[in-house]
Coordinates of C-alpha atoms in Angstrom, one line a residue:
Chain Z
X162 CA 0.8 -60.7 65.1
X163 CA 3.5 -59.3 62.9
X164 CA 4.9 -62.4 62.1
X165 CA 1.6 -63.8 61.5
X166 CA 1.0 -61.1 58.9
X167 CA 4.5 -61.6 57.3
X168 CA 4.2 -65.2 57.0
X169 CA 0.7 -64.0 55.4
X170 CA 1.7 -61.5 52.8
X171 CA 5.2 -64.1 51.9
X172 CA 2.4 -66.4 50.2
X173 CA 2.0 -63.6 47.8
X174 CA 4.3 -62.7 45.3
X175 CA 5.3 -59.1 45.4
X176 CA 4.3 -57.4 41.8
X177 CA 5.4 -54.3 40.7
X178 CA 3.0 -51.9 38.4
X179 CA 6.0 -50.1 37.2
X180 CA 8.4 -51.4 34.6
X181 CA 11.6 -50.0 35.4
X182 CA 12.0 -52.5 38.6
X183 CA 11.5 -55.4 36.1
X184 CA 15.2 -55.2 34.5
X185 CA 16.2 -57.7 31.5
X186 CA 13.0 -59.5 31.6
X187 CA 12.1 -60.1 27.5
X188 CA 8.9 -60.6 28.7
X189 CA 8.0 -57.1 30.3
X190 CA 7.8 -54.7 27.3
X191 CA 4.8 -52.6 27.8
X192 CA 3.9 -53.1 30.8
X193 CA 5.3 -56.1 33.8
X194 CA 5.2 -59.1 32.8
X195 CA 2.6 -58.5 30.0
X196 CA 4.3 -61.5 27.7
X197 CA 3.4 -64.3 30.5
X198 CA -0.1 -62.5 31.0
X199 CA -1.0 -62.7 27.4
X200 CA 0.2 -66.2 26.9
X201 CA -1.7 -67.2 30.5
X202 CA -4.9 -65.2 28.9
X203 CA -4.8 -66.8 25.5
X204 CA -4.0 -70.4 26.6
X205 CA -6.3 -70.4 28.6
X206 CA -9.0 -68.6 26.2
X207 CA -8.4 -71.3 23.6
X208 CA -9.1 -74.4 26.0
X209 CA -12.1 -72.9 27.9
X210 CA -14.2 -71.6 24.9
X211 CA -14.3 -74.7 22.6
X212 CA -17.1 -76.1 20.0
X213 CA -19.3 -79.2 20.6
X214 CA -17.3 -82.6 20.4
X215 CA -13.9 -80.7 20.4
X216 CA -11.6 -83.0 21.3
X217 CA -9.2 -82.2 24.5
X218 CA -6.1 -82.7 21.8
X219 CA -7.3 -80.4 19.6
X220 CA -7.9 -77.8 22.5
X221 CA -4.8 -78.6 23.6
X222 CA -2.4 -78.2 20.4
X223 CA -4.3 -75.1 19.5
X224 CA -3.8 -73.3 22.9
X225 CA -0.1 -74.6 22.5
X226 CA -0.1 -72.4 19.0
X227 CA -1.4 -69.7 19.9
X228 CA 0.1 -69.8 23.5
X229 CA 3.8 -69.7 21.3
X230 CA 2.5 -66.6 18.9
X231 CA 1.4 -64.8 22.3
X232 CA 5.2 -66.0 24.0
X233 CA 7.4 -64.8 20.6
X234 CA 4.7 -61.5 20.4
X235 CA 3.2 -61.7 17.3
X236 CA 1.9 -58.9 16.1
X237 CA -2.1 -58.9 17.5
X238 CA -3.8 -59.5 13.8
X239 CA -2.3 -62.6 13.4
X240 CA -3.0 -64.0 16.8
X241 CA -6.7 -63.3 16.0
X242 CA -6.4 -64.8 12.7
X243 CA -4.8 -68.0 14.1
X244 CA -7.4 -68.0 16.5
X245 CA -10.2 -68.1 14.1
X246 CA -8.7 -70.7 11.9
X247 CA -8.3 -72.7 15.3
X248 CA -12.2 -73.0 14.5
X249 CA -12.1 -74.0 11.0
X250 CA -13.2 -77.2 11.2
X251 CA -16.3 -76.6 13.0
X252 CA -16.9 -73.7 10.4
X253 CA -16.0 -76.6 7.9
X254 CA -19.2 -79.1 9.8
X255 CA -21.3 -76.1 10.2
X256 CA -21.0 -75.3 6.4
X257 CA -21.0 -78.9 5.0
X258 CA -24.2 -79.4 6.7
X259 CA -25.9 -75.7 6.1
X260 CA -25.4 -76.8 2.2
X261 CA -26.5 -80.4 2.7
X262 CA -29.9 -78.9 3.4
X263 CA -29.8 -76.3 1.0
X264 CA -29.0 -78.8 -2.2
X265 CA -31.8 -81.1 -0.3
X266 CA -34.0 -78.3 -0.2
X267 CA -33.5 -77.4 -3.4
X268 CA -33.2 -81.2 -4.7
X269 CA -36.7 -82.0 -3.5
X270 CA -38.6 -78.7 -4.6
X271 CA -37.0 -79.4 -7.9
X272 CA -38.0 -83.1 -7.7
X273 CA -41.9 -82.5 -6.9
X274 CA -42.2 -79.8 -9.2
X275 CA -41.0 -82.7 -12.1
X276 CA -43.2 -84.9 -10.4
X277 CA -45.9 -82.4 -10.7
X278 CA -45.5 -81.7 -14.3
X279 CA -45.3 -85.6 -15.1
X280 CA -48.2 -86.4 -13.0
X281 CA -50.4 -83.2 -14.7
X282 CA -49.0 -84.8 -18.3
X283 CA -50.1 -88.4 -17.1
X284 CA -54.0 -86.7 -16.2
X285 CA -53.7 -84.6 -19.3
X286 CA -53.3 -88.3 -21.3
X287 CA -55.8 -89.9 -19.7
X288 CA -58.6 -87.1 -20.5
Chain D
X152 CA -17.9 -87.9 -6.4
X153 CA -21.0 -85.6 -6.5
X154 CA -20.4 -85.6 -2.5
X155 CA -16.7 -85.2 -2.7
X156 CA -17.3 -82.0 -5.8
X157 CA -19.7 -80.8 -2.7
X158 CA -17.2 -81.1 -0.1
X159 CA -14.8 -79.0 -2.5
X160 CA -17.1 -76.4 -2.7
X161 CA -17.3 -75.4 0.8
X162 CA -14.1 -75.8 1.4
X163 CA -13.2 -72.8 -1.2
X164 CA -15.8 -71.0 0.1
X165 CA -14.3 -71.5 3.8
X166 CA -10.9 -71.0 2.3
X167 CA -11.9 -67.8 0.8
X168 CA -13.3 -66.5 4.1
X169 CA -11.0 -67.1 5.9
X170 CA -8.7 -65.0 3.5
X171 CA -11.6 -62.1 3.3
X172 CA -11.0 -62.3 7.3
X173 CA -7.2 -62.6 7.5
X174 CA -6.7 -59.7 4.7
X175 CA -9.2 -57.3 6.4
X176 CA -7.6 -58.5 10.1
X177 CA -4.2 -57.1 8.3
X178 CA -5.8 -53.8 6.6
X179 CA -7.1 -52.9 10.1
X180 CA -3.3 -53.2 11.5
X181 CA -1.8 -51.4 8.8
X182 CA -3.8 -49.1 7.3
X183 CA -1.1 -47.5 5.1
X184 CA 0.7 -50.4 4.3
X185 CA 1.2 -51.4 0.8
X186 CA -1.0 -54.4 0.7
X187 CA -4.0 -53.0 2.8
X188 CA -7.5 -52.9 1.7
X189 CA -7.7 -49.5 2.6
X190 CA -4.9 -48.5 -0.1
X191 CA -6.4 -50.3 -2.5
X192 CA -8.2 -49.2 -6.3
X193 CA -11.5 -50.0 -5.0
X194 CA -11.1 -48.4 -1.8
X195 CA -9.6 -45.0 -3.3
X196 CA -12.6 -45.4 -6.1
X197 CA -15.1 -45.6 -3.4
X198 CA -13.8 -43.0 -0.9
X199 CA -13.3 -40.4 -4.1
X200 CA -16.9 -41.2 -5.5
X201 CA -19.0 -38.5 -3.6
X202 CA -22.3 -40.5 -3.6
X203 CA -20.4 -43.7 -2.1
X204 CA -18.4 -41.5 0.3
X205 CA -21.5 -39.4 1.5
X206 CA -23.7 -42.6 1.4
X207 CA -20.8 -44.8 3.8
X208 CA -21.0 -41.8 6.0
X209 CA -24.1 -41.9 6.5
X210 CA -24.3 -45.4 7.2
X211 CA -21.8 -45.0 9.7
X212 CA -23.1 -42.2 11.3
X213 CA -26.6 -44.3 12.0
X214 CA -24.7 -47.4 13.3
X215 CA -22.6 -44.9 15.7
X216 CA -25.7 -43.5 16.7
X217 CA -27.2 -47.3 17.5
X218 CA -24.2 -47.7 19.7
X219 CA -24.7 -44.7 21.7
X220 CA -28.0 -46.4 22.6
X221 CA -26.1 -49.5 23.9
X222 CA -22.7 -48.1 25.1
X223 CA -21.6 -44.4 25.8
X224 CA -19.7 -43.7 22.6
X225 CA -19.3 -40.0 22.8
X226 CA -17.8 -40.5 26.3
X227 CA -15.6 -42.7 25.1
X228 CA -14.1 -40.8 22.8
X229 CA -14.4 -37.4 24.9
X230 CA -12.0 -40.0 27.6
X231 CA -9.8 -40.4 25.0
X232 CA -9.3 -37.2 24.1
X233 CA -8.5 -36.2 27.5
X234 CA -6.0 -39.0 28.0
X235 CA -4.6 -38.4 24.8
X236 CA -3.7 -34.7 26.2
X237 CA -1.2 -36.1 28.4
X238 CA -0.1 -39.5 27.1
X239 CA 1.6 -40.0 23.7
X240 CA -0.7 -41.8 21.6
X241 CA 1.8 -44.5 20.1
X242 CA 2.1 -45.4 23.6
X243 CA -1.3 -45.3 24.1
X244 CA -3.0 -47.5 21.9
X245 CA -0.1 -50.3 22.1
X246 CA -0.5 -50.7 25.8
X247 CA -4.1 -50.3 25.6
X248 CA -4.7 -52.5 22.6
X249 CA -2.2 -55.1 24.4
X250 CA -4.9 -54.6 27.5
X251 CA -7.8 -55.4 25.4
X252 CA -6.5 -58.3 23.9
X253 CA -5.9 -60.0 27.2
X254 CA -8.8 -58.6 28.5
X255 CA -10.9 -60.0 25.9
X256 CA -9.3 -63.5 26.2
X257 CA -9.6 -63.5 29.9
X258 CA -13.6 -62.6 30.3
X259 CA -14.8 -64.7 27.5
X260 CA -12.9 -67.3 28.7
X261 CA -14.3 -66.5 32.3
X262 CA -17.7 -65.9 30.6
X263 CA -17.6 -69.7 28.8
X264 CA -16.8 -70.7 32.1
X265 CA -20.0 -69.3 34.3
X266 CA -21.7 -70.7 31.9
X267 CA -20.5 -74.1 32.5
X268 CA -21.0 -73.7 36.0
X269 CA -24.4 -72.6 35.9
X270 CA -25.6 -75.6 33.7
X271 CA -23.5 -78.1 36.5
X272 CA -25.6 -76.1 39.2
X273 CA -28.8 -76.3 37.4
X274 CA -28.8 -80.0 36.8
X275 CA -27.4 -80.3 40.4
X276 CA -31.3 -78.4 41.8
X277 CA -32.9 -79.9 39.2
X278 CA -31.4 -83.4 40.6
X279 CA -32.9 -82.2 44.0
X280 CA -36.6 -81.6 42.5
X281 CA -36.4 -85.3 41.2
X282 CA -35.9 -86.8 44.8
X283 CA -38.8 -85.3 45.8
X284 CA -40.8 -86.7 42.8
X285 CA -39.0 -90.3 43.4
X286 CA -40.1 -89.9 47.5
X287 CA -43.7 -88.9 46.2
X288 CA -43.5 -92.3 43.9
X289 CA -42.3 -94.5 46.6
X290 CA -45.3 -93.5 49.5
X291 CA -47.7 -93.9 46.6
X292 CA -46.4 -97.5 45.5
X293 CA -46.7 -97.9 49.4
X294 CA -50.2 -96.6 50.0
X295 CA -51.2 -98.8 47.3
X296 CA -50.0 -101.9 48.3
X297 CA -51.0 -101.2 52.4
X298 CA -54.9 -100.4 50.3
X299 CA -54.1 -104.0 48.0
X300 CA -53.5 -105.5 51.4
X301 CA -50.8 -107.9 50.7
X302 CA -49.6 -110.7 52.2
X303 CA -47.3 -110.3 55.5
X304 CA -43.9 -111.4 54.2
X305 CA -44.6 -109.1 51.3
X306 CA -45.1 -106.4 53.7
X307 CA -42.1 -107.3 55.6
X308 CA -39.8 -107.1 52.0
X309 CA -41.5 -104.0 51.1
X310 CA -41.4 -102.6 54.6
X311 CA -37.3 -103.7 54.9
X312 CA -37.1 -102.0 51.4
X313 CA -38.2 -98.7 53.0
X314 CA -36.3 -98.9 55.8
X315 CA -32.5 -99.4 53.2
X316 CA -34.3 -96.9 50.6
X317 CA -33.2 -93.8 50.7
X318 CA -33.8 -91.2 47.6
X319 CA -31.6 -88.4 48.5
X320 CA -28.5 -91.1 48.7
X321 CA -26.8 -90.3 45.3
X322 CA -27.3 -86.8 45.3
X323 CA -25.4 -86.4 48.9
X324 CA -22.8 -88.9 47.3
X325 CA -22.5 -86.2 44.4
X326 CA -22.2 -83.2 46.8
X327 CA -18.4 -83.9 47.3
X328 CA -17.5 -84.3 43.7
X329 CA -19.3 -81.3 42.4
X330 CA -17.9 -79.3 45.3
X331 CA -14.1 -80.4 44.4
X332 CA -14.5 -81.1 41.0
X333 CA -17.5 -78.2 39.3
X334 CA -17.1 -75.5 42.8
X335 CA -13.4 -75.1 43.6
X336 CA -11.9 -75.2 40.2
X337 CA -14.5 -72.7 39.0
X338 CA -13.6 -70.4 42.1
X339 CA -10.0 -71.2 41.9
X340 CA -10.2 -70.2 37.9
X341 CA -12.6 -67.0 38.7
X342 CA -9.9 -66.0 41.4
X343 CA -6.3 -66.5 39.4
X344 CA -7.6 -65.2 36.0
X345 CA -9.6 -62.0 37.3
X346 CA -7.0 -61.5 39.6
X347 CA -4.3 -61.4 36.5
X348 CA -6.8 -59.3 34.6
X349 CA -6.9 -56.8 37.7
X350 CA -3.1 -56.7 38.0
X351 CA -2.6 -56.1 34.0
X352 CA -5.1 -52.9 34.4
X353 CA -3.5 -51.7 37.3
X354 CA 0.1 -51.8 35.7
X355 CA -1.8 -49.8 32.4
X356 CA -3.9 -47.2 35.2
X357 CA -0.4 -46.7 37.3
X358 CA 1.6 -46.1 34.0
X359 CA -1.3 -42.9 33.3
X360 CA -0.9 -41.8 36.1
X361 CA 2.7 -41.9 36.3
X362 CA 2.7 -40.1 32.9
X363 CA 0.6 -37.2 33.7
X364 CA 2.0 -36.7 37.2
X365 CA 5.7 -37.3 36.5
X366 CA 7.0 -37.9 33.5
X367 CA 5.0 -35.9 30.5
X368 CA 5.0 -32.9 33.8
X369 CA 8.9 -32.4 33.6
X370 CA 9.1 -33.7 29.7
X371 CA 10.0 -30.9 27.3
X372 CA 11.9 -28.3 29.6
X373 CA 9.2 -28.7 31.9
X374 CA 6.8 -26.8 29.9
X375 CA 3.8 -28.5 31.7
X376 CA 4.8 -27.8 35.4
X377 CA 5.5 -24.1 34.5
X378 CA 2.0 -24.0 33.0
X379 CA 0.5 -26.4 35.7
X380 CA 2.3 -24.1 38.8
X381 CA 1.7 -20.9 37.1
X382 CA -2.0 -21.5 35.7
X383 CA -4.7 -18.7 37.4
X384 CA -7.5 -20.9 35.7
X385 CA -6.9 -23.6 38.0
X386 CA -5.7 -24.2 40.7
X387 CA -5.3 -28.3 41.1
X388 CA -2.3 -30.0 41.7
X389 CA -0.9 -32.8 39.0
X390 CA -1.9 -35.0 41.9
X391 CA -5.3 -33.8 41.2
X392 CA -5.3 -34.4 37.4
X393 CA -3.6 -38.0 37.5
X394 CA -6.3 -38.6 40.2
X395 CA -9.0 -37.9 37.8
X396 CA -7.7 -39.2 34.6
X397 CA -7.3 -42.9 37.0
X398 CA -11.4 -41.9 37.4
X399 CA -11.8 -41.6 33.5
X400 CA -9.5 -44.8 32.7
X401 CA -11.4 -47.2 35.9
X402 CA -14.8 -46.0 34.4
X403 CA -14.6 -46.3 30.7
X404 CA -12.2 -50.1 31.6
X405 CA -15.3 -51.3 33.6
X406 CA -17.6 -51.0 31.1
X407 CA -15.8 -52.8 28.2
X408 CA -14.4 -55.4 31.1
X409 CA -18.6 -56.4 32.2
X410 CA -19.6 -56.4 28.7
X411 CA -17.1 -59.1 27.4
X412 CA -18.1 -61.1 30.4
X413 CA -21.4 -60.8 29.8
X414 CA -21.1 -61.6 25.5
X415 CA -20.8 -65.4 26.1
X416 CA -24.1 -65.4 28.1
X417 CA -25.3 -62.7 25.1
X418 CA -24.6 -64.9 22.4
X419 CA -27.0 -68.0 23.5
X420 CA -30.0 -65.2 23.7
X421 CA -30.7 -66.1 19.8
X422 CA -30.3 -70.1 20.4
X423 CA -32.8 -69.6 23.4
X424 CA -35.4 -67.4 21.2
X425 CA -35.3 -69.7 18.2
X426 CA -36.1 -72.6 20.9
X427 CA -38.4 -71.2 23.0
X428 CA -40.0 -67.8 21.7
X429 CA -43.1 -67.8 23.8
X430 CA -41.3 -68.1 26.9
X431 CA -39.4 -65.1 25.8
X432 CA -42.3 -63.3 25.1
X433 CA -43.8 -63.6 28.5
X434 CA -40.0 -63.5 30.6
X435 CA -39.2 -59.9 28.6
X436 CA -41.5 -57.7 30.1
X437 CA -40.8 -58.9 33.2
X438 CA -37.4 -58.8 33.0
X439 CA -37.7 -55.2 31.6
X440 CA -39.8 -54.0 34.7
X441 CA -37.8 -55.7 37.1
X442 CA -35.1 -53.5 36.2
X443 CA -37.0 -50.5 35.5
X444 CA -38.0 -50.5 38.8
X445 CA -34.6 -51.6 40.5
X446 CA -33.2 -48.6 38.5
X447 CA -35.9 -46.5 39.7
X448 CA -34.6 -46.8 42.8
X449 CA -31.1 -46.9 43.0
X450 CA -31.6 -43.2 40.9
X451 CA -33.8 -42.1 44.1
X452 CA -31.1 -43.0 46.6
X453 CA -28.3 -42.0 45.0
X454 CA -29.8 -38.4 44.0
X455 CA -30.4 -38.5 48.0
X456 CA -27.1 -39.2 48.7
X457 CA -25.6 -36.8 46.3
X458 CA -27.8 -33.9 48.5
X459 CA -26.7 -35.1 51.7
X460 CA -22.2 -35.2 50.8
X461 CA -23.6 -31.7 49.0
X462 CA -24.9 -30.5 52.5
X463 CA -22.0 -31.7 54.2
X464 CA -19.3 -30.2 52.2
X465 CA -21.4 -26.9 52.8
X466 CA -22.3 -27.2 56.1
X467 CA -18.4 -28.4 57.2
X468 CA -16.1 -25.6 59.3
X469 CA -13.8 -23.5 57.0
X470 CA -11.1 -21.3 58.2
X471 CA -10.7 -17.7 56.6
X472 CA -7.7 -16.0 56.4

């Protein structure tokens, strides 16, 4: 039974909560292993949460970017920033076609009311 | 051109966003560096204009008090004044702002992920409603040629037809794929990642608990453990206090940790309203009493069993003397 148990618990890797057993790792600083956790959590952030018709490259190259700020530790504002830009090009679509339909919007009130005041001229001239 | 002078436009006005963001992002870091927003003119001007000052105040005083109603604010920052006691700050908010930011990535990720899931298993049951429709179709088309009374080689096609046809066969032939392909990867995903998640909280809970019960107790000549040993207040042990503070740290940790998860499955709330408001309108009140109701009664039982570990702590043997 003891064996069974050993053979068991030697599937799992044996983590440590403190950091003074991790010696010389550069990517334990604040807590074990918190470098390969934050790139794991980032990566995989990046590629899960995506917009509509993202491409798997584009998920790809962006979790690659922000998986290599998260590896060299960046300071946390500009991982966030990167991360928002990562969505710039939906913010791009989103915006190019919110003020499509505004300058349509705006194009045909403008338009009827001419039409309007040609059509109220044309009356006026007939009377 | 017009369209390309159009195309210009928004792209400044991203452009300039996305500097509003990236220059506010950097103010919030470093709040007393030289090129912060908060050490700016405009920002002095503001802060030093009493009727700005008491009029931002105010403002954030009524948005604080709109958060109390969704999260417990003052709790939070009654937890972190307690913590704060014993752990140097600096140390503090890195390792805790390090925890949020993976913690953030990890549950929304998780949270985009359930989502996912639960459309796969949707259309999946909603695949299952549709064989029953298609099995209701085929007796019909049956009972009405039986009633037409065709011919008997007809009958025979039709009748060898219904023998081969079977309606549930593509949805059994899916069952394998979504199991391997939509199930296990989901639960494989759910396990790794929340399991990660766990272990970085553990490693920032441990590291409190170390610091009040260890280190910051024998830091400065010991000044705490004198106090702590000496102390007619109280009587606990810094076993006692590291035990509690873990309490504090779980507590306040689970909240934030189910809110991100649930903010993915917040965020399509508005999409679902604007599309169907009337459906909302009858499913809220429902919802509402559901869990009015299931609160109700997880209050009464656990009132009940708050009596019952009272009476047992009273009614268990002591030894005097």
């Amino acid at each position: 039974m003891t064996a069974f148990d050993d053979a068991v618990l030697s599937l799992f890797p044996q983590l440590t909560t403190h950091l003074k057993h991790l010696k010389n790792d550069p990517l334990s600083q604040l807590f074990p292993y918190d470098g390969l956790i934050a790139v794991s959590a980032v990566t995989y952030s990046r590629y899960t949460v995506h917009y509509s018709g993202e491409s798997k490259t584009s998920r790809l190259f962006w979790s690659a970017v922000l998986g290599y700020l998260a590896y060299n530790r960046y300071d946390h504002w500009i991982q966030v920033y990167a991360h928002v830009l990562s969505f710039g090009t939906f913010l791009y679509d989103k915006a190019c076609g919110y003020y499509a339909k505004k300058v349509n919007t705006y194009g045909k009130y403008f338009m009827n009311r001419i039409g309007n005041y040609v059509y109220s001229h044309f009356n006026y001239s007939l009377k | 051109m017009d369209e390309l002078n159009k195309q210009a436009q928004v792209l400044t006005a991203i452009m300039s966003g996305f500097l509003v963001i990236g220059h506010l992002l950097y103010s919030i870091s470093y709040p007393g560096g030289a090129n912060s927003f908060f050490q700016s003119k405009l920002y002095i001007f503001c802060s030093e204009n009493p009727i700005i000052s008491a009029l931002s105040k105010r403002i954030y005083g009524k948005i604080t008090d709109s958060l109390g109603y969704l999260l417990p604010v003052n709790e939070f920052i009654s937890a972190h004044d307690i913590i704060t006691e014993f752990v140097d700050p600096t140390e503090l908010y890195s390792k805790a702002g390090h925890l949020l930011f993976v913690t953030f990535h990890i549950q929304v990720g998780m949270g985009y992920l359930g989502i996912s899931f639960l459309r796969a298993e949707q259309s999946r049951k909603n695949a299952l409603v549709e064989i029953e429709q298609e099995l209701k179709k085929a007796n019909q088309e049956i009972d009405a040629s039986k009633a037409n009374g065709t011919n008997d080689n007809d009958r025979k096609g039709n009748d060898g037809k219904n023998k081969d046809y079977d309606p549930s066969i593509n949805f059994r032939k899916s069952a394998g794929p979504f199991i391997f392909f939509v199930a296990l990867p989901y639960m494989v995903q759910i396990v790794f990642y929340g399991g990660m998640n766990m272990y970085a909280f553990h490693c920032f809970r441990d590291d409190i608990h170390r610091t009040i019960r260890l280190n910051d107790l024998f830091a400065n000549d010991g000044s705490r453990f004198v106090a702590t040993a000496t102390s007619k207040v109280s009587n606990l042990s810094p076993e006692s206090y590291a035990s509690n503070s873990e309490t504090v740290v779980t507590t306040i940790y689970d909240m934030v940790n189910r809110n991100l998860f649930s903010l993915p499955k917040l965020m399509l709330i508005p999409g679902i309203v604007a599309k169907q408001p009337m459906m909302m309108l009858k499913i809220t009140p429902l919802i509402l009493l559901s869990d009015w109701i299931k609160s109700t009664i997880v209050a009464v039982i656990t009132t009940e069993l708050e009596r019952v570990n009272k009476e047992v702590k009273d009614v268990s043997p002591k030894r005097f003397g």
